[in-house]
Every structure is written in structure tokens, then in C-alpha cells.
Short mmCIF file of C-alpha atoms in Angstrom, two decimals:
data_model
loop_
_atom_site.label_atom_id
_atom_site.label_comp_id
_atom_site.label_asym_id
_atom_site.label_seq_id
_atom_site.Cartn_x
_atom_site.Cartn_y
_atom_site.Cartn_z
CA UNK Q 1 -36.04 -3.21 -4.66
CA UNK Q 2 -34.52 -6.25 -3.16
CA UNK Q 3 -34.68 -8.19 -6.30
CA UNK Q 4 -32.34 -5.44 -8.55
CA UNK Q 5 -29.91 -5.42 -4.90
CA UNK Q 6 -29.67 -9.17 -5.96
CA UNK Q 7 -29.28 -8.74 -9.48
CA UNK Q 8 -26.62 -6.08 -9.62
CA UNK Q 9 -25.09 -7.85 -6.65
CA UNK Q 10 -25.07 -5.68 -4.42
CA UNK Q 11 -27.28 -6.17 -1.42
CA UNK Q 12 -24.50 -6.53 0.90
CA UNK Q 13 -22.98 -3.50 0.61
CA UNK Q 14 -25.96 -1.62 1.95
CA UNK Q 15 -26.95 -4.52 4.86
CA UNK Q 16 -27.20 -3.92 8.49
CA UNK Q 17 -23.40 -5.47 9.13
CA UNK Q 18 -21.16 -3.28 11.73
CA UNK Q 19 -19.64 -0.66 9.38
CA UNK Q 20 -16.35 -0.81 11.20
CA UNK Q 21 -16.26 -4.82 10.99
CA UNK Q 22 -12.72 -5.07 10.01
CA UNK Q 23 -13.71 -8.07 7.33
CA UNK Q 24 -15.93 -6.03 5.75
CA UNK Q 25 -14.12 -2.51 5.77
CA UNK Q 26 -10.96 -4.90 4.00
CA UNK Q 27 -13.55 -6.61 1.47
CA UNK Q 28 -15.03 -2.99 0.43
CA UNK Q 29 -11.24 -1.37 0.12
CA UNK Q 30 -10.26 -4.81 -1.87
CA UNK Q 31 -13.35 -4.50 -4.02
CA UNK Q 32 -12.59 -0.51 -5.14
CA UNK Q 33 -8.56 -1.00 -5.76
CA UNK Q 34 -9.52 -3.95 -7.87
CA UNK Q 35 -11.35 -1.80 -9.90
CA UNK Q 36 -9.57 0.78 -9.84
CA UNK Q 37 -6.46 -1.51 -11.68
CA UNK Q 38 -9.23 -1.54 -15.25
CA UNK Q 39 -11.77 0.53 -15.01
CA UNK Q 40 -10.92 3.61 -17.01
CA UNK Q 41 -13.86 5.87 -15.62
CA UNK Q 42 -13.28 5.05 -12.05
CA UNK Q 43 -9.39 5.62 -12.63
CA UNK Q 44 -10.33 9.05 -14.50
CA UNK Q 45 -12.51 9.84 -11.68
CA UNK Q 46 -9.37 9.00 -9.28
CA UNK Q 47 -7.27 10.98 -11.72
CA UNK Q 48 -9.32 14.65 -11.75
CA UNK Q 49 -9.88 14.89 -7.93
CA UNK Q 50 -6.31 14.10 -7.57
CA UNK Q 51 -5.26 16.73 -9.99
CA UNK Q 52 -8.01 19.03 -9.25
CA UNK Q 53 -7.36 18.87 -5.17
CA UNK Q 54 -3.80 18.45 -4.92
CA UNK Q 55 -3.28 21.07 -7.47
CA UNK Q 56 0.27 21.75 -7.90
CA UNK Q 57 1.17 20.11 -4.58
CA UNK Q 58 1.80 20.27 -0.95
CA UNK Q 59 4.27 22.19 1.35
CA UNK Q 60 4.30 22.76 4.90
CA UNK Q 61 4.57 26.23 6.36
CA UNK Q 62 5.58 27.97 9.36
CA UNK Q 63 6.01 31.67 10.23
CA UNK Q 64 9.65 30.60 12.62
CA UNK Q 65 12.57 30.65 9.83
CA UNK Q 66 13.86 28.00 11.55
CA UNK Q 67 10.62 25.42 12.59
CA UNK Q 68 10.21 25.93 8.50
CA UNK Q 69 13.49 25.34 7.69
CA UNK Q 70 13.41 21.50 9.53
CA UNK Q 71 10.10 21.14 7.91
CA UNK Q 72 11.22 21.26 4.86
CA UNK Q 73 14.30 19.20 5.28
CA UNK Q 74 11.91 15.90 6.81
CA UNK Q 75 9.54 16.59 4.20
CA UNK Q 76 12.11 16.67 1.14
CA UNK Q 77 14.40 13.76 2.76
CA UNK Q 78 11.09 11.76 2.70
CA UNK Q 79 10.41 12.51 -0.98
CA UNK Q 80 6.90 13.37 0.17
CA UNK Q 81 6.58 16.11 -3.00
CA UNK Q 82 6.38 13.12 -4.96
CA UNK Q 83 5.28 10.29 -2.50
CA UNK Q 84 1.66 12.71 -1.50
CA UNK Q 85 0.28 12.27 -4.67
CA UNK Q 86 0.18 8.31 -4.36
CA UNK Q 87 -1.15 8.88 -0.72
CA UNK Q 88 -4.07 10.86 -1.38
CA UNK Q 89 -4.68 8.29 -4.22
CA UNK Q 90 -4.79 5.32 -1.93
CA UNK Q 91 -6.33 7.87 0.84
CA UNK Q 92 -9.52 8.04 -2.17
CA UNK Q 93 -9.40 4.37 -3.01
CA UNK Q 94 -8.96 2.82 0.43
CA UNK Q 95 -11.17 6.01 2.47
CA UNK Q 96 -8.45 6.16 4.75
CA UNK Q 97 -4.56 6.19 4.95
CA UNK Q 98 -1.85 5.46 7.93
CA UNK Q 99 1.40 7.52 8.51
CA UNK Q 100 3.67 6.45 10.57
CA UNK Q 101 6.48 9.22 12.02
CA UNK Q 102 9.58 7.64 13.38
CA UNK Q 103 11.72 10.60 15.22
CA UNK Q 104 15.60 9.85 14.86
CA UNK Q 105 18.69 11.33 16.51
CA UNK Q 106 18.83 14.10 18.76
CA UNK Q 107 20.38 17.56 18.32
CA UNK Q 108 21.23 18.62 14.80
CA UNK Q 109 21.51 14.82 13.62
CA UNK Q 110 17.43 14.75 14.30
CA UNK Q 111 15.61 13.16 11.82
CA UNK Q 112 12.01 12.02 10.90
CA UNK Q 113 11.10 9.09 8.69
CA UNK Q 114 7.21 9.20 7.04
CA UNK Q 115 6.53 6.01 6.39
CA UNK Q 116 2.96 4.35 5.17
CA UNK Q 117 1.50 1.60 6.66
CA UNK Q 118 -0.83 -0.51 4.29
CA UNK Q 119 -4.51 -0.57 5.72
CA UNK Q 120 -4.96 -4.01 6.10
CA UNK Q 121 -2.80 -4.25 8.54
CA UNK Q 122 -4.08 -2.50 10.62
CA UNK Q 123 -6.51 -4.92 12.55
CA UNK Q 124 -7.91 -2.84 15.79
CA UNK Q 125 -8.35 0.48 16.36
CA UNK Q 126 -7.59 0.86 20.38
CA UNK Q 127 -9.79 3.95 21.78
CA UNK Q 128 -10.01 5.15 25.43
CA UNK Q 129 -12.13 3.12 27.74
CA UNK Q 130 -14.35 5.89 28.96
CA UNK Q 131 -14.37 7.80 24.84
CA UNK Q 132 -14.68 5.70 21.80
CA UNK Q 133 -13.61 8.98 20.11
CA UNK Q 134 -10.25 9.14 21.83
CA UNK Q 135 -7.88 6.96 19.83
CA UNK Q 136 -5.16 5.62 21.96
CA UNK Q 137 -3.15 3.17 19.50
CA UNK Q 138 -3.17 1.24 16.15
CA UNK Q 139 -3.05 -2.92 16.42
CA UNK Q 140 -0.62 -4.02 13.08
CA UNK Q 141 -0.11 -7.39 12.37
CA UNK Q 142 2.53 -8.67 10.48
CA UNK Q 143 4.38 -11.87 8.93
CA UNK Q 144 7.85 -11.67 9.58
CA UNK Q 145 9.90 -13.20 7.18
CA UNK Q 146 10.03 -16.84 8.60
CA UNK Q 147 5.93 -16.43 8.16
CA UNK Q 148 5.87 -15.96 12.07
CA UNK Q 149 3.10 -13.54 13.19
CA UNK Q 150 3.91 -10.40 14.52
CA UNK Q 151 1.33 -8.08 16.50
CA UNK Q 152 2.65 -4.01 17.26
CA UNK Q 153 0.74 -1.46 19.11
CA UNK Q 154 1.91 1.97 17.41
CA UNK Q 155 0.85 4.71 19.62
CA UNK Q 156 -1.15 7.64 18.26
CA UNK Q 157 0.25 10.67 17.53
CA UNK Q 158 -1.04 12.44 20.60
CA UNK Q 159 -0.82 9.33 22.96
CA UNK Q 160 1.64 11.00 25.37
CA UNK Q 161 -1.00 13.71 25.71
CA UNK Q 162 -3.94 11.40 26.41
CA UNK Q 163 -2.16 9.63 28.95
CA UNK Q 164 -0.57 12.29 30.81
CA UNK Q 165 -3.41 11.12 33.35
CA UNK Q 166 -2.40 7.48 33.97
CA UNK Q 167 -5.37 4.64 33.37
CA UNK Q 168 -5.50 2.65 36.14
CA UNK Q 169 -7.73 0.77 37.83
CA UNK Q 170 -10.01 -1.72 36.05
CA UNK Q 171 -9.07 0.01 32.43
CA UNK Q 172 -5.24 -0.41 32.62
CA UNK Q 173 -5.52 -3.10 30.61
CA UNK Q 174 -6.86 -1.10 27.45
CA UNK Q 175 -3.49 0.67 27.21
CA UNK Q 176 -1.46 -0.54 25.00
CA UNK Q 177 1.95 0.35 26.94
CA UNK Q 178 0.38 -1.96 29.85
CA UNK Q 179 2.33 -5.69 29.91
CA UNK Q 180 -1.44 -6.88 30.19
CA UNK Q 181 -3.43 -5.15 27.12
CA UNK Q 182 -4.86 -7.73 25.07
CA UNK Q 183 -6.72 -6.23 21.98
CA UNK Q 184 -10.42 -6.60 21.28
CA UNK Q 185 -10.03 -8.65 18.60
CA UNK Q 186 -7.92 -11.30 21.04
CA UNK Q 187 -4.50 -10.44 20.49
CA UNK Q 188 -2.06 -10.80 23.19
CA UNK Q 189 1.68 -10.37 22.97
CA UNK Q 190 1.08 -6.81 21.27
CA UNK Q 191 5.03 -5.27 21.56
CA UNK Q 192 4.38 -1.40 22.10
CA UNK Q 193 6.01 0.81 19.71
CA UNK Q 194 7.23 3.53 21.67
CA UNK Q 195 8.29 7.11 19.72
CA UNK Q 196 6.53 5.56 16.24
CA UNK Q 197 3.21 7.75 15.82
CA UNK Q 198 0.66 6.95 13.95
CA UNK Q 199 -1.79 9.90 11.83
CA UNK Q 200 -4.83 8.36 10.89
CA UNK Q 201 -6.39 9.99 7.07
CA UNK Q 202 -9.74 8.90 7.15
CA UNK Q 203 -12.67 10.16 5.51
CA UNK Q 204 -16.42 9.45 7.30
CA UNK Q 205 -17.12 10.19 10.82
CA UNK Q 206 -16.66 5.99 11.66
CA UNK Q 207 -13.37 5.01 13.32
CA UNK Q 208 -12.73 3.55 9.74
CA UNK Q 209 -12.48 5.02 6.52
CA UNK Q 210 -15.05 4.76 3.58
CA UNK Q 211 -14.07 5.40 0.19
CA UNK Q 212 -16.24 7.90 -1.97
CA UNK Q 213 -16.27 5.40 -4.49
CA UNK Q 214 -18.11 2.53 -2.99
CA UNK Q 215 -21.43 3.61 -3.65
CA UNK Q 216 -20.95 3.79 -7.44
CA UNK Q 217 -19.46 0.53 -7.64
CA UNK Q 218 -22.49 -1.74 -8.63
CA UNK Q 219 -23.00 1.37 -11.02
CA UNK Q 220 -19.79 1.25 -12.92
CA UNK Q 221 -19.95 -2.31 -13.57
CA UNK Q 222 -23.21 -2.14 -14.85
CA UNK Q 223 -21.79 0.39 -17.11
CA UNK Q 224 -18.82 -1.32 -18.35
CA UNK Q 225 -20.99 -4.33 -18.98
CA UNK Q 226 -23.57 -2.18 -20.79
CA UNK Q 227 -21.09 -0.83 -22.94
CA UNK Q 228 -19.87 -4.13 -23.75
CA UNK Q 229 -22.67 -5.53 -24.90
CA UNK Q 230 -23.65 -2.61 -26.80
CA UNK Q 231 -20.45 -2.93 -28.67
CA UNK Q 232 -20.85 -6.32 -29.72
CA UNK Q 233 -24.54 -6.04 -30.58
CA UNK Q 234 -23.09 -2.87 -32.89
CA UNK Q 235 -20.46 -4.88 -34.34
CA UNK Q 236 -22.49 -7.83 -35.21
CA UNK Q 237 -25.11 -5.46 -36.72
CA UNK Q 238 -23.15 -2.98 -38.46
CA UNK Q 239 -21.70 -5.86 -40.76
CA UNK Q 240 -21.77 -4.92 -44.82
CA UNK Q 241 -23.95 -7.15 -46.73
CA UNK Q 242 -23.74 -7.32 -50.39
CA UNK Q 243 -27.10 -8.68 -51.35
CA UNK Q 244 -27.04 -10.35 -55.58
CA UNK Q 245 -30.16 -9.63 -57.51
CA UNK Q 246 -31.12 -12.35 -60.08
CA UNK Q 247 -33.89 -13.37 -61.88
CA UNK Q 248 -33.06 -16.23 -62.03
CA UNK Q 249 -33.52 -16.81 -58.23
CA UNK Q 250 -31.11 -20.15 -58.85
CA UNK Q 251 -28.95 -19.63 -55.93
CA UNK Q 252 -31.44 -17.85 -53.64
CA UNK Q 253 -31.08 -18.38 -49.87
CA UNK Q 254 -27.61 -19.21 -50.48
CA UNK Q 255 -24.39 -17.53 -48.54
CA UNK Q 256 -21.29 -16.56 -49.90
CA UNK Q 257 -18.05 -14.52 -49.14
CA UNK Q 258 -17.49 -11.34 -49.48
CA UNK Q 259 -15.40 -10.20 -52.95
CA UNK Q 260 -12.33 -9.21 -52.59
CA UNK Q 261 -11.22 -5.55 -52.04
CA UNK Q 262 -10.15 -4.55 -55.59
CA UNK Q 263 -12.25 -7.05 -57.61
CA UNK Q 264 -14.52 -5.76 -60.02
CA UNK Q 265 -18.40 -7.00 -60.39
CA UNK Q 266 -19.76 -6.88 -63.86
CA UNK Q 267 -23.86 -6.55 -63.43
CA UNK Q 268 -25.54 -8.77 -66.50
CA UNK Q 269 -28.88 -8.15 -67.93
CA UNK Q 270 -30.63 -10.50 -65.18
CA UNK Q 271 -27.63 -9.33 -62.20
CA UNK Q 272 -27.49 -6.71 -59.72
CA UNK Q 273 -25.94 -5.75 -56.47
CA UNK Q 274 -26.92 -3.53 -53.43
CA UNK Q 275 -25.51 -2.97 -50.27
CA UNK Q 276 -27.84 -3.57 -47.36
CA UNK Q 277 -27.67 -0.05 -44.80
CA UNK Q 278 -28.87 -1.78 -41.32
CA UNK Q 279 -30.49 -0.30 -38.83
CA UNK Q 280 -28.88 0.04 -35.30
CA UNK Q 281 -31.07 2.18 -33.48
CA UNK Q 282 -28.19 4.12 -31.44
CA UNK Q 283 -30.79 6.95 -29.83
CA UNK Q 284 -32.04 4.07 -28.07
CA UNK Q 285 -29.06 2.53 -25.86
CA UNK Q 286 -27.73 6.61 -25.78
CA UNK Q 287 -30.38 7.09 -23.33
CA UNK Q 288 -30.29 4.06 -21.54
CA UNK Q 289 -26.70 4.82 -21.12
CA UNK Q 290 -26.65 8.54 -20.35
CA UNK Q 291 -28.73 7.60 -17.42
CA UNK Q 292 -26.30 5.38 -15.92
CA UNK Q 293 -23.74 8.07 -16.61
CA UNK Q 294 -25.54 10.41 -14.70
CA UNK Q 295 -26.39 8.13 -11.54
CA UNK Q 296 -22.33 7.40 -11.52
CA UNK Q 297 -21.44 11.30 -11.60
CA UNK Q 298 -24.50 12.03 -8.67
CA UNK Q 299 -22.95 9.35 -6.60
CA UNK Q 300 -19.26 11.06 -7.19
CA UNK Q 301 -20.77 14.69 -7.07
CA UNK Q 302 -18.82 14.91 -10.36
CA UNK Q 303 -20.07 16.56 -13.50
CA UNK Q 304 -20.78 14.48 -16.03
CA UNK Q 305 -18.79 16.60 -18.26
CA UNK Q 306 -15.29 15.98 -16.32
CA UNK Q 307 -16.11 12.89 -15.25
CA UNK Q 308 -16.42 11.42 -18.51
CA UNK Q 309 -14.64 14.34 -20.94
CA UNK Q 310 -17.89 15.10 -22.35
CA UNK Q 311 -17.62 18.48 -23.61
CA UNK Q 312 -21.57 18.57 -25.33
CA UNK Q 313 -23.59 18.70 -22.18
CA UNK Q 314 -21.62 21.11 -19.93
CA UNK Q 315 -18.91 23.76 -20.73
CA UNK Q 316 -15.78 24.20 -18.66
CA UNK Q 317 -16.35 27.59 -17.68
CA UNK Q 318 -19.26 26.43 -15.37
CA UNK Q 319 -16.52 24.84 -13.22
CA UNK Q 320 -15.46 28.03 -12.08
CA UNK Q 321 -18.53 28.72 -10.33
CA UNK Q 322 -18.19 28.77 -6.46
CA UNK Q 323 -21.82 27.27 -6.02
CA UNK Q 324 -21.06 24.50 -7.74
CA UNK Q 325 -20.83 21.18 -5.69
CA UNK Q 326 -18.16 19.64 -7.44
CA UNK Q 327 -15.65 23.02 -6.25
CA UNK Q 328 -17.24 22.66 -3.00
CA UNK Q 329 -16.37 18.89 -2.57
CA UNK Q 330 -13.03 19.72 -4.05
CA UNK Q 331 -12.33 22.32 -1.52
CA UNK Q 332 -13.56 20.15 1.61
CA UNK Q 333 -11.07 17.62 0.38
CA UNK Q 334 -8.25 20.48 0.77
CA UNK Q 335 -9.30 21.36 4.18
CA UNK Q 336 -9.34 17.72 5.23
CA UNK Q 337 -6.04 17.17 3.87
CA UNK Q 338 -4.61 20.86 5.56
CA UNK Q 339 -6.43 19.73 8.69
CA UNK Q 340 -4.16 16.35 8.33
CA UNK Q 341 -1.15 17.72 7.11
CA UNK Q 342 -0.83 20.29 10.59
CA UNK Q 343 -1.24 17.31 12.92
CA UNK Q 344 1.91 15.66 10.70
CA UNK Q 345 3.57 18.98 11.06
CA UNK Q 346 2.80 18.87 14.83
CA UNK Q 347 4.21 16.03 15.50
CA UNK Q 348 7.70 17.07 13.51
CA UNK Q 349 8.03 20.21 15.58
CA UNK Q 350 7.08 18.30 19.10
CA UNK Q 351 9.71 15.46 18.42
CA UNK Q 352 12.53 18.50 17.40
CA UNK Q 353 12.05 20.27 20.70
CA UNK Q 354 12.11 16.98 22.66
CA UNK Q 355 15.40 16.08 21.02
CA UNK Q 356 16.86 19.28 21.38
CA UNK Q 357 16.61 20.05 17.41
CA UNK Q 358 14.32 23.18 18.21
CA UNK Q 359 14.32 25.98 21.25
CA UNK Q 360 12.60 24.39 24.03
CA UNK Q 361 10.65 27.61 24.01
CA UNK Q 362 8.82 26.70 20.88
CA UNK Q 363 5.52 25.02 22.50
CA UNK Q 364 2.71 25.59 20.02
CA UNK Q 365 3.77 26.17 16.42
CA UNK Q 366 1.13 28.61 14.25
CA UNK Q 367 1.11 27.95 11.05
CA UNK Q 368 0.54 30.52 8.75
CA UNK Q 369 -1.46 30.34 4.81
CA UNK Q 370 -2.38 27.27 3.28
CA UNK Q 371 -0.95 24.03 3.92
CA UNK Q 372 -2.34 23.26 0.02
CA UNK Q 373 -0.01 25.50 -2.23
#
């Protein structure tokens, strides 16, 4: 087993390394984007659970005429109808995605910028002292624009909540808002972003994303490489050869162009011509293939059919089917996104109310239907 880890070159990505090692997390996300840019099976792949999740989009919702109403405004100043569909991409190819909401004005001139942050920029996840569940801030570092590094602690979205309860003592220093935090990874001089919270789209149950796609990446290679050498071995083999019959065997072993398209052959008494029908043997390398195929759409939990617009082994109809574990994935992805989504309204509707946007009545916000139109 070790030897085809080394051959397909891919023994590291199943090693005993810390999953959340920011190096490796970085080299895994790098790895899957790069694909991503010429691969067409892995961008198809992107392409239907985009389509297939997202449907034909994403609204936010809210039983309160009003709470809706200022919803809607934040979410169509932000171009998010549009700007979603990119996220959830990168949210696929990356495993995880940052927002960052930055509250503006107060009173009717409130305001709320969405903005993403790119995930390699993100360099420490801060979590509670006494919970590693309980996500306190985000670490970014930056280059400014003389090429001078910057280091921000952006506070979660619910950081005001966590903290309600000071930490003191011998953890005050894990707080980001502290003048003494220092990160784990050694950063000092971390300038706390007050009012800019961070939503953290991940998918896994490890403080850093995983993309689905990682697992099938030794397999797609192997694929695109199998399919280009079976298309040169084809093209070699599949040349026409006119082979020239004579008796008198004067020129035999000897090579010589083709004729001309157009020309016309005259066959003499001791002359003839044939043209040579080679053998390819396709069945073979369709099997060797169709395996790999199917390994790539296990690892996906994508029909092969959809995956690779193969209409002969499947029919479309079967996608309907509520068993089947491709709907099933499709419609965890929505509830992961609606779960998301809430928190982002959450946040909207807290920052309104504390700038005097919204009734200071309005404490929790239900929101009714699906957050996935």
C-alpha cells in the first residue's frame, strides 16, 4: 500500500501531521484551487453542486416587515445575489470561507458591509482557554502596501457574548482585546478589530476547513494522465497505412508518403493497394478507465452519470429519488449553508438594534421558511 501512496504521490496527504497545521491546511487548499483552474471534471464537479445546492439562489427572511426590509437592503447593497455564488465556490474549493460584517452609521444611515477575507490569511484561530470549541477571534496577517506586516485580531461574531464574563486571571492574556495577547503562533502587536465580526463557513468538525475534494485529488490526476496517454497511444495507432503490393518485391521494406488527397492510383498487372485497419483494443483501457471514474464519483458521492454527463449508465430520473446519497449530500450542504446564513442574519439585526436602526424591543429575531429559496 505504501508503495502506490508513493507512486501516485500522495502519502502525505493521509500522514499523521496535525490536521489543523496551518502549513498544511494552506498547501491542501493551494493544491485543490490549482486544479480546479484546468481540470474540467473537478471544475464540472464544482459546477453541479453549485448549481444543484444553490439552486436559484439565496435570500434572507424574516417574519418583522421591517427586520426583512433592512435585510434585504445590506444584502442587495452588498451584491451578495451575485457575490454567494463565488462564495460557496471558494467555500467547496478551500473547505471553508471567512465573512467579515463591518456595522456602519447609526439610526437610519446604518449600514453593513460583507466583505470576504481570503483564507490564507487567516493564520490562528484564537479559542477560549478553558473550550477549544469556543472561538474567540480570527489572527489576519497582512502586507500593507510599503510590504510592512500587519497582524489584526477580528473578533467573532458572538465575541461580546462570550465575554460578557470577563477572563481574568492567568487567561487574560488569550483575549484578544487584552494589550498583552500574544497569539499561539508568536504574534505580538495583534491591533483588535473592534465592531468587525468574523462568520467562519467551514465544513469538517476541525477548527479548519477541509475541502470535499481533497480525497479525489491523487484520483483525478491519475485520470487526466490516463486519458492522456490513451490519446496519444490512439493517435499514434489509429494512423492510415496504405500498404503497395508488388511482385516484384523491388522496393520492399521501403517507406514512403502518403498520396495526395485527389490523386488517382492506377493498379498494374503486378500492383496493388490495401489499406491496413489496426487494431486498438478500446474495451481494454474502457475498463481500466471506468474504474477510475467510479473511485472519483465514490469519493465525491456523485453519480457517475452527472459527474461526468454520462447519460448510458444512469438515467436522470433516478436523481429524483430521496434515498439517493447524492440528494442527501446536496441537501446537508443547504442546511449548512441556512445554518450559516442565520448567524450572518443575526449579526445584521443585533448591530441595527445597537445603533438604533431597529426597536430596541427586537431581541431574538425568528426566522421563518428557508433561508435557501
Amino acid at each position: 500500500m505504501s508503495s502506490l501512496a508513493v507512486k501516485l504521490g500522495v502519502s502525505s496527504w493521509w500522514s499523521d501531521a496535525d490536521e489543523d497545521d496551518y502549513s498544511i491546511v494552506m498547501t491542501k487548499q493551494h493544491a485543490v484551487r490549482s486544479r480546479h483552474e484546468y481540470d474540467p471534471h473537478l471544475q464540472g464537479a464544482v459546477d453541479n453542486m453549485k448549481r444543484y445546492t444553490l439552486g436559484k439562489g439565496v435570500k434572507l427572511d424574516a417574519e418583522i416587515p421591517d427586520v426583512k426590509q433592512m435585510l434585504e437592503s445590506i444584502w442587495k447593497k452588498n451584491s451578495m445575489q451575485i457575490k454567494h455564488k463565488n462564495y460557496f465556490e471558494l467555500f467547496l474549493l478551500n473547505g471553508e470561507q471567512f465573512l467579515v460584517l463591518i456595522p456602519q452609521g447609526r439610526g437610519q444611515s446604518f449600514d453593513m458591509k460583507v466583505r470576504r477575507i481570503r483564507t490564507d490569511e487567516i493564520v490562528e484561530i484564537e479559542t477560549h482557554p478553558e473550550d477549544s470549541e469556543t472561538i474567540l477571534a480570527f489572527v489576519r496577517q497582512v502586507n500593507d502596501e510599503d510590504g510592512n506586516v500587519r497582524k489584526y485580531a477580528y473578533p467573532a461574531w458572538n465575541y461580546e457574548e462570550i465575554t460578557k464574563d470577563k477572563i481574568d486571571g492567568a487567561y487574560s492574556k488569550y483575549d484578544p482585546k487584552n494589550p498583552d495577547y500574544s497569539s499561539g503562533v508568536g504574534i505580538s502587536d495583534v491591533v483588535f478589530k473592534e465592531k468587525y465580526y468574523v462568520v467562519h463557513f467551514k465544513i469538517g468538525n476541525r477548527s479548519r476547513g477541509r475541502s470535499p475534494f481533497v480525497v479525489v485529488l491523487p484520483l483525478l490526476k491519475y485520470y487526466g494522465d490516463y486519458l492522456t496517454d490513451i490519446a496519444r497511444l490512439h493517435h499514434f495507432r489509429t494512423r492510415v497505412m496504405l500498404i503497395e503490393n508488388r511482385k516484384d518485391m523491388a522496393d520492399s521494406g521501403k517507406v514512403y508518403p502518403m498520396p495526395r488527397g485527389g490523386v488517382r492510383l492506377i493498379e498494374g498487372s503486378g500492383v496493388t493497394y490495401r489499406f491496413e485497419s489496426p487494431d486498438i483494443a478500446a474495451g481494454d483501457s474502457d475498463i481500466v478507465g471506468r474504474i477510475i471514474r467510479l473511485s472519483i464519483s465514490s469519493g465525491l458521492t456523485m453519480p457517475e452519470f452527472i459527474l461526468f454527463q454520462d447519460a448510458s449508465h444512469q438515467v436522470y430520473a433516478s436523481i429524483k429519488k430521496s434515498d439517493n446519497p447524492f440528494v442527501v449530500m446536496v441537501e446537508d450542504y443547504q442546511d449548512l449553508l441556512s445554518e450559516y446564513y442565520q448567524v450572518l442574519a443575526k449579526v445584521m439585526v443585533r448591530e441595527a438594534v445597537v445603533a438604533g436602526a431597529l426597536n430596541q424591543s427586537y431581541k431574538v429575531v425568528d426566522f421563518e421558511g428557508d433561508i435557501l429559496e
